[in-house]
PDB file of C-alpha atoms in Angstrom:
ATOM      1  CA  ASP G   1     -30.613  26.268 -13.363  1.00 68.00           C
ATOM      2  CA  VAL G   2     -27.586  28.556 -12.322  1.00 67.00           C
ATOM      3  CA  LYS G   3     -27.383  31.701 -14.313  1.00 91.00           C
ATOM      4  CA  VAL G   4     -24.317  33.770 -14.539  1.00 95.00           C
ATOM      5  CA  THR G   5     -25.016  36.892 -16.707  1.00 96.00           C
ATOM      6  CA  GLN G   6     -22.480  39.026 -18.202  1.00 95.00           C
ATOM      7  CA  SER G   7     -23.483  42.610 -19.241  1.00 88.00           C
ATOM      8  CA  SER G   8     -22.074  42.939 -22.788  1.00 90.00           C
ATOM      9  CA  ARG G   9     -21.313  40.379 -25.142  1.00 92.00           C
ATOM     10  CA  TYR G  10     -19.013  42.572 -27.453  1.00 95.00           C
ATOM     11  CA  LEU G  11     -17.417  45.745 -26.261  1.00 96.00           C
ATOM     12  CA  VAL G  12     -15.154  48.182 -27.935  1.00 97.00           C
ATOM     13  CA  LYS G  13     -13.156  50.659 -26.168  1.00 97.00           C
ATOM     14  CA  ARG G  14     -10.367  53.169 -26.515  1.00 97.00           C
ATOM     15  CA  THR G  15      -6.923  53.151 -25.067  1.00 97.00           C
ATOM     16  CA  GLY G  16      -7.026  54.957 -21.576  1.00 97.00           C
ATOM     17  CA  GLU G  17     -10.635  54.591 -21.297  1.00 97.00           C
ATOM     18  CA  LYS G  18     -11.807  53.115 -17.915  1.00 97.00           C
ATOM     19  CA  VAL G  19     -13.970  50.046 -18.455  1.00 97.00           C
ATOM     20  CA  PHE G  20     -16.567  48.226 -16.472  1.00 97.00           C
ATOM     21  CA  LEU G  21     -17.222  44.523 -16.963  1.00 97.00           C
ATOM     22  CA  GLU G  22     -20.273  43.582 -14.889  1.00 97.00           C
ATOM     23  CA  CYS G  23     -21.250  40.107 -13.781  1.00 97.00           C
ATOM     24  CA  VAL G  24     -24.323  38.804 -12.014  1.00 97.00           C
ATOM     25  CA  GLN G  25     -25.376  35.297 -10.750  1.00 96.00           C
ATOM     26  CA  ASP G  26     -28.740  34.328  -9.409  1.00 95.00           C
ATOM     27  CA  MET G  27     -27.978  31.130  -7.104  1.00 89.00           C
ATOM     28  CA  ASP G  28     -26.638  32.921  -4.101  1.00 91.00           C
ATOM     29  CA  HIS G  29     -23.095  31.518  -4.726  1.00 92.00           C
ATOM     30  CA  GLU G  30     -20.478  32.684  -2.414  1.00 92.00           C
ATOM     31  CA  ASN G  31     -17.532  32.586  -4.802  1.00 92.00           C
ATOM     32  CA  MET G  32     -17.155  34.539  -8.004  1.00 94.00           C
ATOM     33  CA  PHE G  33     -14.257  34.539 -10.341  1.00 95.00           C
ATOM     34  CA  TRP G  34     -12.875  36.669 -13.266  1.00 97.00           C
ATOM     35  CA  TYR G  35     -10.871  34.900 -15.968  1.00 96.00           C
ATOM     36  CA  ARG G  36      -9.440  36.050 -19.357  1.00 96.00           C
ATOM     37  CA  GLN G  37      -8.714  33.593 -22.347  1.00 95.00           C
ATOM     38  CA  ASP G  38      -6.440  34.110 -25.132  1.00 93.00           C
ATOM     39  CA  PRO G  39      -5.489  31.955 -27.985  1.00 88.00           C
ATOM     40  CA  GLY G  40      -2.782  29.818 -26.976  1.00 83.00           C
ATOM     41  CA  LEU G  41      -2.740  30.817 -23.338  1.00 85.00           C
ATOM     42  CA  GLY G  42      -5.812  29.020 -22.089  1.00 88.00           C
ATOM     43  CA  LEU G  43      -7.883  30.458 -19.046  1.00 92.00           C
ATOM     44  CA  ARG G  44      -6.227  32.802 -16.653  1.00 93.00           C
ATOM     45  CA  LEU G  45      -7.523  33.758 -13.459  1.00 93.00           C
ATOM     46  CA  ILE G  46      -7.597  37.616 -12.736  1.00 96.00           C
ATOM     47  CA  TYR G  47      -9.381  37.977  -9.468  1.00 96.00           C
ATOM     48  CA  PHE G  48     -11.662  36.119  -7.359  1.00 94.00           C
ATOM     49  CA  SER G  49     -13.919  36.544  -4.346  1.00 94.00           C
ATOM     50  CA  TYR G  50     -15.291  34.382  -1.866  1.00 91.00           C
ATOM     51  CA  ASP G  51     -17.353  37.037   0.096  1.00 90.00           C
ATOM     52  CA  VAL G  52     -19.033  40.354  -0.201  1.00 93.00           C
ATOM     53  CA  LYS G  53     -16.305  43.138  -0.024  1.00 89.00           C
ATOM     54  CA  MET G  54     -13.618  40.580  -0.279  1.00 90.00           C
ATOM     55  CA  LYS G  55     -11.190  39.993  -3.163  1.00 94.00           C
ATOM     56  CA  GLU G  56      -8.022  38.034  -3.770  1.00 93.00           C
ATOM     57  CA  LYS G  57      -5.656  38.396  -6.757  1.00 94.00           C
ATOM     58  CA  GLY G  58      -5.295  35.471  -9.106  1.00 92.00           C
ATOM     59  CA  ASP G  59      -2.508  34.950 -11.467  1.00 90.00           C
ATOM     60  CA  ILE G  60      -2.672  37.875 -13.524  1.00 95.00           C
ATOM     61  CA  PRO G  61      -4.170  40.863 -11.674  1.00 96.00           C
ATOM     62  CA  GLU G  62      -1.757  43.845 -12.974  1.00 96.00           C
ATOM     63  CA  GLY G  63      -3.860  46.455 -14.618  1.00 96.00           C
ATOM     64  CA  TYR G  64      -7.225  45.162 -12.958  1.00 97.00           C
ATOM     65  CA  SER G  65      -9.431  45.888 -10.082  1.00 97.00           C
ATOM     66  CA  VAL G  66     -12.517  44.310  -8.956  1.00 97.00           C
ATOM     67  CA  SER G  67     -15.519  45.352  -6.839  1.00 97.00           C
ATOM     68  CA  ARG G  68     -17.934  43.152  -4.825  1.00 96.00           C
ATOM     69  CA  GLU G  69     -20.725  45.308  -3.014  1.00 95.00           C
ATOM     70  CA  LYS G  70     -23.364  42.808  -3.108  1.00 96.00           C
ATOM     71  CA  LYS G  71     -23.405  38.937  -3.282  1.00 95.00           C
ATOM     72  CA  GLU G  72     -24.758  38.468  -6.572  1.00 96.00           C
ATOM     73  CA  ARG G  73     -22.620  40.951  -8.442  1.00 97.00           C
ATOM     74  CA  PHE G  74     -18.935  41.110  -9.176  1.00 97.00           C
ATOM     75  CA  SER G  75     -17.447  43.796 -11.334  1.00 97.00           C
ATOM     76  CA  LEU G  76     -14.023  44.002 -13.040  1.00 98.00           C
ATOM     77  CA  ILE G  77     -12.526  47.330 -13.777  1.00 98.00           C
ATOM     78  CA  LEU G  78      -9.907  48.196 -16.290  1.00 97.00           C
ATOM     79  CA  GLU G  79      -8.600  51.423 -14.875  1.00 94.00           C
ATOM     80  CA  SER G  80      -6.990  52.675 -18.041  1.00 96.00           C
ATOM     81  CA  ALA G  81      -7.584  50.194 -20.737  1.00 97.00           C
ATOM     82  CA  SER G  82      -4.561  48.966 -23.106  1.00 97.00           C
ATOM     83  CA  THR G  83      -4.417  47.141 -26.135  1.00 97.00           C
ATOM     84  CA  ASN G  84      -2.887  44.183 -24.313  1.00 96.00           C
ATOM     85  CA  GLN G  85      -6.208  43.818 -22.537  1.00 98.00           C
ATOM     86  CA  THR G  86      -8.046  43.002 -25.579  1.00 98.00           C
ATOM     87  CA  SER G  87      -9.407  39.534 -24.809  1.00 97.00           C
ATOM     88  CA  MET G  88     -12.257  37.331 -24.022  1.00 96.00           C
ATOM     89  CA  TYR G  89     -13.394  37.964 -20.416  1.00 97.00           C
ATOM     90  CA  LEU G  90     -15.427  35.059 -18.497  1.00 97.00           C
ATOM     91  CA  CYS G  91     -17.164  35.396 -15.312  1.00 97.00           C
ATOM     92  CA  ALA G  92     -17.740  32.164 -13.076  1.00 95.00           C
ATOM     93  CA  SER G  93     -19.482  31.422  -9.814  1.00 94.00           C
ATOM     94  CA  SER G  94     -19.571  28.581  -7.418  1.00 91.00           C
ATOM     95  CA  SER G  95     -20.921  27.838  -3.994  1.00 86.00           C
ATOM     96  CA  ASN G  96     -19.229  26.707  -0.734  1.00 78.00           C
ATOM     97  CA  GLY G  97     -21.753  24.116  -0.126  1.00 66.00           C
ATOM     98  CA  GLY G  98     -19.924  20.876  -1.048  1.00 62.00           C
ATOM     99  CA  THR G  99     -19.408  20.529  -4.748  1.00 67.00           C
ATOM    100  CA  GLU G 100     -18.164  23.681  -5.631  1.00 79.00           C
ATOM    101  CA  GLU G 101     -19.139  23.210  -9.147  1.00 88.00           C
ATOM    102  CA  LEU G 102     -18.206  26.098 -11.435  1.00 92.00           C
ATOM    103  CA  PHE G 103     -20.636  27.948 -13.639  1.00 94.00           C
ATOM    104  CA  PHE G 104     -19.702  30.321 -16.372  1.00 96.00           C
ATOM    105  CA  GLY G 105     -21.468  33.179 -17.960  1.00 95.00           C
ATOM    106  CA  SER G 106     -21.486  33.770 -21.906  1.00 94.00           C
ATOM    107  CA  GLY G 107     -18.315  35.849 -22.022  1.00 94.00           C
ATOM    108  CA  THR G 108     -17.471  39.442 -23.096  1.00 96.00           C
ATOM    109  CA  GLN G 109     -15.296  39.958 -26.132  1.00 95.00           C
ATOM    110  CA  LEU G 110     -13.304  43.068 -25.221  1.00 97.00           C
ATOM    111  CA  SER G 111     -11.587  44.900 -28.034  1.00 97.00           C
ATOM    112  CA  VAL G 112      -9.135  48.054 -26.900  1.00 97.00           C
ATOM    113  CA  LEU G 113      -8.366  50.096 -29.829  1.00 96.00           C
TER     114      LEU G 113
ATOM    115  CA  GLY V   1       0.893  23.697  -8.059  1.00 83.00           C
ATOM    116  CA  ILE V   2      -0.964  21.061  -9.686  1.00 88.00           C
ATOM    117  CA  GLN V   3      -0.639  20.422 -13.428  1.00 92.00           C
ATOM    118  CA  VAL V   4      -3.311  19.489 -15.702  1.00 95.00           C
ATOM    119  CA  GLU V   5      -2.731  17.884 -19.423  1.00 96.00           C
ATOM    120  CA  GLN V   6      -5.115  17.080 -21.885  1.00 97.00           C
ATOM    121  CA  SER V   7      -4.674  14.946 -25.034  1.00 97.00           C
ATOM    122  CA  PRO V   8      -5.159  14.957 -27.781  1.00 97.00           C
ATOM    123  CA  PRO V   9      -4.576  18.704 -28.541  1.00 96.00           C
ATOM    124  CA  ASP V  10      -6.422  18.550 -31.594  1.00 97.00           C
ATOM    125  CA  LEU V  11      -8.913  16.033 -33.087  1.00 97.00           C
ATOM    126  CA  ILE V  12     -10.937  15.872 -36.419  1.00 97.00           C
ATOM    127  CA  LEU V  13     -13.660  13.287 -36.833  1.00 96.00           C
ATOM    128  CA  GLN V  14     -16.125  12.325 -39.326  1.00 97.00           C
ATOM    129  CA  GLU V  15     -19.674  12.726 -38.146  1.00 97.00           C
ATOM    130  CA  GLY V  16     -20.967   9.663 -36.499  1.00 97.00           C
ATOM    131  CA  ALA V  17     -17.477   8.570 -35.331  1.00 97.00           C
ATOM    132  CA  ASN V  18     -16.601   8.001 -31.374  1.00 97.00           C
ATOM    133  CA  SER V  19     -13.921   9.607 -29.480  1.00 97.00           C
ATOM    134  CA  THR V  20     -12.167   9.499 -26.111  1.00 98.00           C
ATOM    135  CA  LEU V  21     -10.466  12.507 -24.551  1.00 98.00           C
ATOM    136  CA  ARG V  22      -8.169  12.363 -21.792  1.00 98.00           C
ATOM    137  CA  CYS V  23      -7.237  14.773 -18.665  1.00 98.00           C
ATOM    138  CA  ASN V  24      -4.309  13.766 -16.514  1.00 97.00           C
ATOM    139  CA  PHE V  25      -3.486  15.766 -13.058  1.00 95.00           C
ATOM    140  CA  SER V  26      -0.496  15.590 -11.131  1.00 93.00           C
ATOM    141  CA  ASP V  27      -1.828  15.578  -7.592  1.00 90.00           C
ATOM    142  CA  SER V  28      -5.063  14.621  -5.573  1.00 87.00           C
ATOM    143  CA  VAL V  29      -8.204  16.491  -6.412  1.00 85.00           C
ATOM    144  CA  ASN V  30     -11.486  17.018  -4.647  1.00 83.00           C
ATOM    145  CA  ASN V  31     -13.253  18.379  -7.883  1.00 89.00           C
ATOM    146  CA  LEU V  32     -13.008  17.629 -11.587  1.00 94.00           C
ATOM    147  CA  GLN V  33     -15.329  19.132 -14.147  1.00 96.00           C
ATOM    148  CA  TRP V  34     -15.441  18.690 -17.995  1.00 98.00           C
ATOM    149  CA  PHE V  35     -16.702  21.769 -20.025  1.00 97.00           C
ATOM    150  CA  HIS V  36     -17.433  22.395 -23.557  1.00 97.00           C
ATOM    151  CA  GLN V  37     -16.610  25.697 -25.201  1.00 95.00           C
ATOM    152  CA  ASN V  38     -18.771  26.309 -28.222  1.00 91.00           C
ATOM    153  CA  PRO V  39     -17.633  28.310 -31.319  1.00 87.00           C
ATOM    154  CA  TRP V  40     -19.409  31.461 -29.693  1.00 86.00           C
ATOM    155  CA  GLY V  41     -17.072  31.226 -26.388  1.00 89.00           C
ATOM    156  CA  GLN V  42     -19.786  30.019 -23.971  1.00 90.00           C
ATOM    157  CA  LEU V  43     -18.415  27.582 -21.488  1.00 94.00           C
ATOM    158  CA  ILE V  44     -20.959  24.575 -20.863  1.00 94.00           C
ATOM    159  CA  ASN V  45     -20.910  22.258 -18.044  1.00 95.00           C
ATOM    160  CA  LEU V  46     -20.905  18.789 -19.060  1.00 97.00           C
ATOM    161  CA  PHE V  47     -19.921  16.800 -16.139  1.00 96.00           C
ATOM    162  CA  TYR V  48     -19.001  17.158 -12.377  1.00 94.00           C
ATOM    163  CA  ILE V  49     -17.223  14.189 -11.788  1.00 95.00           C
ATOM    164  CA  PRO V  50     -14.455  13.791  -9.134  1.00 91.00           C
ATOM    165  CA  SER V  51     -14.725  10.101  -9.238  1.00 93.00           C
ATOM    166  CA  GLY V  52     -16.695   7.350 -11.021  1.00 96.00           C
ATOM    167  CA  THR V  53     -18.698   7.285 -14.178  1.00 97.00           C
ATOM    168  CA  LYS V  54     -21.548   9.359 -15.503  1.00 97.00           C
ATOM    169  CA  GLN V  55     -23.622   9.271 -18.565  1.00 97.00           C
ATOM    170  CA  ASN V  56     -25.389  12.251 -20.309  1.00 96.00           C
ATOM    171  CA  GLY V  57     -26.797  10.930 -23.703  1.00 97.00           C
ATOM    172  CA  ARG V  58     -24.098  10.481 -26.170  1.00 97.00           C
ATOM    173  CA  LEU V  59     -21.388  11.863 -23.807  1.00 98.00           C
ATOM    174  CA  SER V  60     -20.018   9.918 -20.580  1.00 98.00           C
ATOM    175  CA  ALA V  61     -17.179  10.485 -18.341  1.00 98.00           C
ATOM    176  CA  THR V  62     -15.027   8.407 -16.116  1.00 98.00           C
ATOM    177  CA  THR V  63     -12.673   9.665 -13.424  1.00 97.00           C
ATOM    178  CA  VAL V  64     -10.093   7.388 -11.758  1.00 96.00           C
ATOM    179  CA  ALA V  65      -8.961   9.653  -8.912  1.00 92.00           C
ATOM    180  CA  THR V  66      -6.411   7.023  -7.731  1.00 93.00           C
ATOM    181  CA  GLU V  67      -4.578   7.120 -10.732  1.00 95.00           C
ATOM    182  CA  ARG V  68      -5.191  10.863 -11.408  1.00 96.00           C
ATOM    183  CA  TYR V  69      -6.799  10.699 -14.705  1.00 97.00           C
ATOM    184  CA  SER V  70     -10.356  11.348 -16.371  1.00 98.00           C
ATOM    185  CA  LEU V  71     -11.721  10.338 -19.840  1.00 98.00           C
ATOM    186  CA  LEU V  72     -14.630  11.975 -21.719  1.00 98.00           C
ATOM    187  CA  TYR V  73     -16.297   9.871 -24.272  1.00 98.00           C
ATOM    188  CA  ILE V  74     -18.368  11.186 -27.139  1.00 97.00           C
ATOM    189  CA  SER V  75     -20.118   8.489 -29.200  1.00 97.00           C
ATOM    190  CA  SER V  76     -21.873   9.264 -32.506  1.00 97.00           C
ATOM    191  CA  SER V  77     -20.469  12.673 -32.829  1.00 97.00           C
ATOM    192  CA  GLN V  78     -22.268  15.494 -34.382  1.00 97.00           C
ATOM    193  CA  THR V  79     -21.205  18.792 -35.788  1.00 96.00           C
ATOM    194  CA  THR V  80     -22.646  20.588 -33.030  1.00 95.00           C
ATOM    195  CA  ASP V  81     -20.192  18.725 -30.803  1.00 96.00           C
ATOM    196  CA  SER V  82     -17.393  20.893 -32.305  1.00 96.00           C
ATOM    197  CA  GLY V  83     -15.599  23.289 -30.136  1.00 95.00           C
ATOM    198  CA  VAL V  84     -12.962  23.096 -27.257  1.00 96.00           C
ATOM    199  CA  TYR V  85     -13.214  20.575 -24.503  1.00 97.00           C
ATOM    200  CA  PHE V  86     -11.844  21.608 -21.034  1.00 97.00           C
ATOM    201  CA  CYS V  87     -11.188  19.670 -17.796  1.00 96.00           C
ATOM    202  CA  ALA V  88     -10.772  21.692 -14.714  1.00 95.00           C
ATOM    203  CA  VAL V  89      -9.628  20.637 -11.198  1.00 93.00           C
ATOM    204  CA  HIS V  90     -10.237  21.806  -7.825  1.00 85.00           C
ATOM    205  CA  ASP V  91      -6.767  21.009  -5.678  1.00 74.00           C
ATOM    206  CA  TYR V  92      -8.192  21.442  -2.171  1.00 71.00           C
ATOM    207  CA  GLY V  93      -6.686  24.954  -2.509  1.00 68.00           C
ATOM    208  CA  GLN V  94      -8.591  27.893  -3.477  1.00 64.00           C
ATOM    209  CA  ASN V  95      -8.963  27.911  -7.324  1.00 79.00           C
ATOM    210  CA  PHE V  96      -9.720  25.916 -10.218  1.00 88.00           C
ATOM    211  CA  VAL V  97      -6.706  24.835 -12.556  1.00 90.00           C
ATOM    212  CA  PHE V  98      -7.723  24.141 -16.150  1.00 93.00           C
ATOM    213  CA  GLY V  99      -6.117  22.131 -18.890  1.00 94.00           C
ATOM    214  CA  PRO V 100      -5.168  23.535 -22.148  1.00 94.00           C
ATOM    215  CA  GLY V 101      -7.918  21.912 -24.006  1.00 96.00           C
ATOM    216  CA  THR V 102      -8.737  19.587 -26.626  1.00 97.00           C
ATOM    217  CA  ARG V 103      -9.973  21.147 -29.951  1.00 96.00           C
ATOM    218  CA  LEU V 104     -12.488  18.949 -31.710  1.00 97.00           C
ATOM    219  CA  SER V 105     -13.708  19.446 -35.098  1.00 96.00           C
ATOM    220  CA  VAL V 106     -16.563  17.219 -36.413  1.00 96.00           C
ATOM    221  CA  LEU V 107     -16.892  17.380 -40.301  1.00 96.00           C
ATOM    222  CA  PRO V 108     -20.277  16.505 -41.924  1.00 94.00           C
TER     223      PRO V 108
END
Protein backbone atom coordinates (compact mmCIF):
# COMPACT_ATOMS: atom_id res chain seq x y z
CA ASP A 1 0.00 0.00 0.00
CA VAL A 2 1.05 3.53 -0.71
CA LYS A 3 1.97 5.42 2.38
CA VAL A 4 2.15 9.20 2.63
CA THR A 5 3.41 10.33 6.02
CA GLN A 6 3.12 13.83 7.43
CA SER A 7 5.45 14.58 10.29
CA SER A 8 2.96 16.15 12.70
CA ARG A 9 -0.74 15.60 13.31
CA TYR A 10 -1.18 18.79 15.33
CA LEU A 11 1.08 21.82 15.46
CA VAL A 12 0.80 25.08 17.39
CA LYS A 13 3.03 28.01 16.40
CA ARG A 14 3.32 31.70 17.16
CA THR A 15 2.83 34.53 14.67
CA GLY A 16 6.07 35.29 12.87
CA GLU A 17 7.65 31.89 13.39
CA LYS A 18 9.13 29.93 10.51
CA VAL A 19 7.22 26.68 10.14
CA PHE A 20 8.21 23.50 8.32
CA LEU A 21 5.66 20.85 7.38
CA GLU A 22 7.24 17.63 6.17
CA CYS A 23 5.78 14.97 3.91
CA VAL A 24 7.34 11.66 2.89
CA GLN A 25 5.97 9.06 0.47
CA ASP A 26 7.28 5.52 0.07
CA MET A 27 6.06 4.56 -3.42
CA ASP A 28 8.59 6.33 -5.62
CA HIS A 29 5.92 8.75 -6.87
CA GLU A 30 7.04 11.55 -9.16
CA ASN A 31 4.28 13.99 -8.21
CA MET A 32 3.70 15.56 -4.82
CA PHE A 33 1.18 18.17 -3.72
CA TRP A 34 0.35 20.42 -0.79
CA TYR A 35 -3.26 21.43 -0.15
CA ARG A 36 -4.94 23.38 2.58
CA GLN A 37 -8.49 22.76 3.67
CA ASP A 38 -10.70 25.32 5.36
CA PRO A 39 -14.38 25.08 6.29
CA GLY A 40 -16.56 26.18 3.40
CA LEU A 41 -13.60 26.58 1.01
CA GLY A 42 -12.81 22.96 0.22
CA LEU A 43 -9.34 21.78 -0.78
CA ARG A 44 -7.09 24.41 -2.32
CA LEU A 45 -3.76 23.65 -3.99
CA ILE A 46 -0.79 25.55 -2.59
CA TYR A 47 2.20 24.10 -4.47
CA PHE A 48 3.07 20.97 -6.38
CA SER A 49 6.16 19.27 -7.75
CA TYR A 50 6.62 16.87 -10.65
CA ASP A 51 10.24 16.04 -10.01
CA VAL A 52 13.13 16.58 -7.66
CA LYS A 53 14.04 20.25 -7.34
CA MET A 54 11.03 21.24 -9.41
CA LYS A 55 8.12 23.23 -8.02
CA GLU A 56 5.04 24.89 -9.42
CA LYS A 57 2.65 27.35 -7.83
CA GLY A 58 -0.87 26.23 -7.22
CA ASP A 59 -3.91 28.38 -6.62
CA ILE A 60 -2.85 29.99 -3.33
CA PRO A 61 0.97 30.09 -3.07
CA GLU A 62 1.25 33.45 -1.29
CA GLY A 63 2.99 33.19 2.05
CA TYR A 64 4.34 29.70 1.35
CA SER A 65 7.37 28.11 -0.23
CA VAL A 66 8.35 24.48 -0.84
CA SER A 67 11.43 22.32 -1.10
CA ARG A 68 11.95 19.02 -2.86
CA GLU A 69 15.56 17.93 -2.50
CA LYS A 70 14.75 14.20 -2.62
CA LYS A 71 12.10 12.38 -4.60
CA GLU A 72 10.34 10.99 -1.55
CA ARG A 73 10.19 14.22 0.49
CA PHE A 74 8.23 17.43 -0.10
CA SER A 75 8.37 20.18 2.48
CA LEU A 76 6.02 23.12 2.90
CA ILE A 77 7.52 26.22 4.49
CA LEU A 78 5.70 29.12 6.09
CA GLU A 79 8.39 31.82 6.16
CA SER A 80 6.59 33.96 8.74
CA ALA A 81 3.45 32.31 10.04
CA SER A 82 0.30 34.39 10.31
CA THR A 83 -3.03 33.70 11.96
CA ASN A 84 -4.76 33.38 8.57
CA GLN A 85 -2.57 30.35 7.88
CA THR A 86 -4.32 28.40 10.62
CA SER A 87 -5.69 25.46 8.66
CA MET A 88 -5.59 21.75 7.92
CA TYR A 89 -2.66 20.98 5.59
CA LEU A 90 -2.81 17.88 3.44
CA CYS A 91 0.04 16.35 1.47
CA ALA A 92 -0.58 14.02 -1.46
CA SER A 93 1.36 12.09 -4.05
CA SER A 94 0.74 10.36 -7.38
CA SER A 95 2.70 8.61 -10.07
CA ASN A 96 3.15 9.47 -13.73
CA GLY A 97 2.74 5.87 -14.75
CA GLY A 98 -0.75 5.90 -16.20
CA THR A 99 -3.47 6.18 -13.58
CA GLU A 100 -2.09 9.11 -11.59
CA GLU A 101 -4.18 7.99 -8.64
CA LEU A 102 -3.84 10.49 -5.81
CA PHE A 103 -2.97 9.37 -2.26
CA PHE A 104 -3.15 11.59 0.82
CA GLY A 105 -1.36 11.78 4.13
CA SER A 106 -3.29 12.03 7.38
CA GLY A 107 -3.04 15.83 7.51
CA THR A 108 -1.52 18.41 9.84
CA GLN A 109 -3.82 20.72 11.78
CA LEU A 110 -1.79 23.91 12.19
CA SER A 111 -2.82 26.61 14.63
CA VAL A 112 -1.02 29.95 14.50
CA LEU A 113 -1.55 32.04 17.61
CA GLY B 1 -11.15 25.48 -16.02
CA ILE B 2 -13.17 22.41 -15.29
CA GLN B 3 -15.99 22.73 -12.78
CA VAL B 4 -17.01 19.96 -10.39
CA GLU B 5 -20.32 19.89 -8.57
CA GLN B 6 -21.55 17.44 -5.96
CA SER B 7 -25.02 16.75 -4.67
CA PRO B 8 -26.56 16.73 -2.21
CA PRO B 9 -24.39 19.00 -0.06
CA ASP B 10 -25.67 17.37 3.12
CA LEU B 11 -27.32 14.03 3.79
CA ILE B 12 -28.65 12.55 7.00
CA LEU B 13 -29.50 8.86 7.08
CA GLN B 14 -30.65 6.30 9.56
CA GLU B 15 -28.31 3.36 9.95
CA GLY B 16 -29.14 0.67 7.42
CA ALA B 17 -30.44 3.04 4.74
CA ASN B 18 -29.06 3.29 1.21
CA SER B 19 -27.86 6.46 -0.49
CA THR B 20 -26.59 7.82 -3.80
CA LEU B 21 -24.13 10.67 -4.09
CA ARG B 22 -23.61 12.45 -7.39
CA CYS B 23 -20.63 14.21 -8.98
CA ASN B 24 -21.04 16.29 -12.16
CA PHE B 25 -18.12 17.69 -14.11
CA SER B 26 -18.09 20.20 -16.92
CA ASP B 27 -15.53 18.75 -19.34
CA SER B 28 -13.75 15.56 -20.40
CA VAL B 29 -11.59 13.94 -17.74
CA ASN B 30 -8.98 11.21 -17.75
CA ASN B 31 -9.21 10.38 -14.07
CA LEU B 32 -11.94 10.49 -11.46
CA GLN B 33 -11.58 9.48 -7.84
CA TRP B 34 -13.92 9.25 -4.87
CA PHE B 35 -12.58 9.93 -1.38
CA HIS B 36 -14.03 9.65 2.10
CA GLN B 37 -12.78 12.12 4.67
CA ASN B 38 -13.32 10.67 8.11
CA PRO B 39 -14.01 12.79 11.22
CA TRP B 40 -10.27 12.89 11.96
CA GLY B 41 -9.53 14.54 8.61
CA GLN B 42 -7.94 11.60 6.83
CA LEU B 43 -8.80 11.36 3.12
CA ILE B 44 -9.27 7.72 2.21
CA ASN B 45 -9.30 6.49 -1.38
CA LEU B 46 -12.56 4.77 -2.24
CA PHE B 47 -12.48 4.38 -6.00
CA TYR B 48 -10.35 5.29 -8.97
CA ILE B 49 -13.02 5.22 -11.67
CA PRO B 50 -12.58 7.28 -14.86
CA SER B 51 -15.30 5.15 -16.48
CA GLY B 52 -17.43 2.08 -15.84
CA THR B 53 -18.59 0.51 -12.59
CA LYS B 54 -16.69 -0.80 -9.59
CA GLN B 55 -17.78 -2.35 -6.33
CA ASN B 56 -16.06 -2.70 -2.99
CA GLY B 57 -18.21 -4.27 -0.29
CA ARG B 58 -21.17 -2.05 0.49
CA LEU B 59 -19.88 0.70 -1.76
CA SER B 60 -20.03 0.92 -5.51
CA ALA B 61 -19.40 3.64 -8.06
CA THR B 62 -20.35 4.30 -11.65
CA THR B 63 -18.89 6.89 -13.98
CA VAL B 64 -20.53 7.77 -17.29
CA ALA B 65 -17.76 9.81 -18.86
CA THR B 66 -19.73 10.69 -22.00
CA GLU B 67 -22.44 12.29 -19.87
CA ARG B 68 -19.94 13.79 -17.41
CA TYR B 69 -21.16 12.39 -14.13
CA SER B 70 -20.29 9.82 -11.52
CA LEU B 71 -22.40 8.20 -8.80
CA LEU B 72 -21.33 6.72 -5.49
CA TYR B 73 -23.72 4.20 -3.93
CA ILE B 74 -23.63 3.36 -0.25
CA SER B 75 -25.80 0.45 0.83
CA SER B 76 -26.77 -0.57 4.36
CA SER B 77 -25.07 2.51 5.76
CA GLN B 78 -23.21 2.36 9.07
CA THR B 79 -22.25 5.10 11.51
CA THR B 80 -18.64 4.69 10.41
CA ASP B 81 -19.68 5.87 6.93
CA SER B 82 -20.18 9.37 8.35
CA GLY B 83 -17.89 12.07 7.04
CA VAL B 84 -17.43 14.05 3.86
CA TYR B 85 -17.29 12.42 0.43
CA PHE B 86 -15.29 14.16 -2.27
CA CYS B 87 -14.94 13.48 -5.93
CA ALA B 88 -11.86 14.75 -7.74
CA VAL B 89 -11.15 14.86 -11.45
CA HIS B 90 -7.97 15.19 -13.48
CA ASP B 91 -8.63 17.14 -16.64
CA TYR B 92 -5.64 16.24 -18.88
CA GLY B 93 -3.96 19.27 -17.40
CA GLN B 94 -1.64 19.28 -14.49
CA ASN B 95 -3.79 19.10 -11.43
CA PHE B 96 -6.78 17.58 -9.76
CA VAL B 97 -9.97 19.57 -9.28
CA PHE B 98 -12.05 18.72 -6.23
CA GLY B 99 -15.77 19.03 -5.77
CA PRO B 100 -17.14 20.78 -2.68
CA GLY B 101 -18.07 17.47 -1.04
CA THR B 102 -21.18 15.80 0.38
CA ARG B 103 -21.39 15.69 4.17
CA LEU B 104 -22.99 12.42 5.28
CA SER B 105 -24.27 11.80 8.78
CA VAL B 106 -25.45 8.29 9.63
CA LEU B 107 -27.49 8.13 12.80
CA PRO B 108 -27.65 5.01 15.01
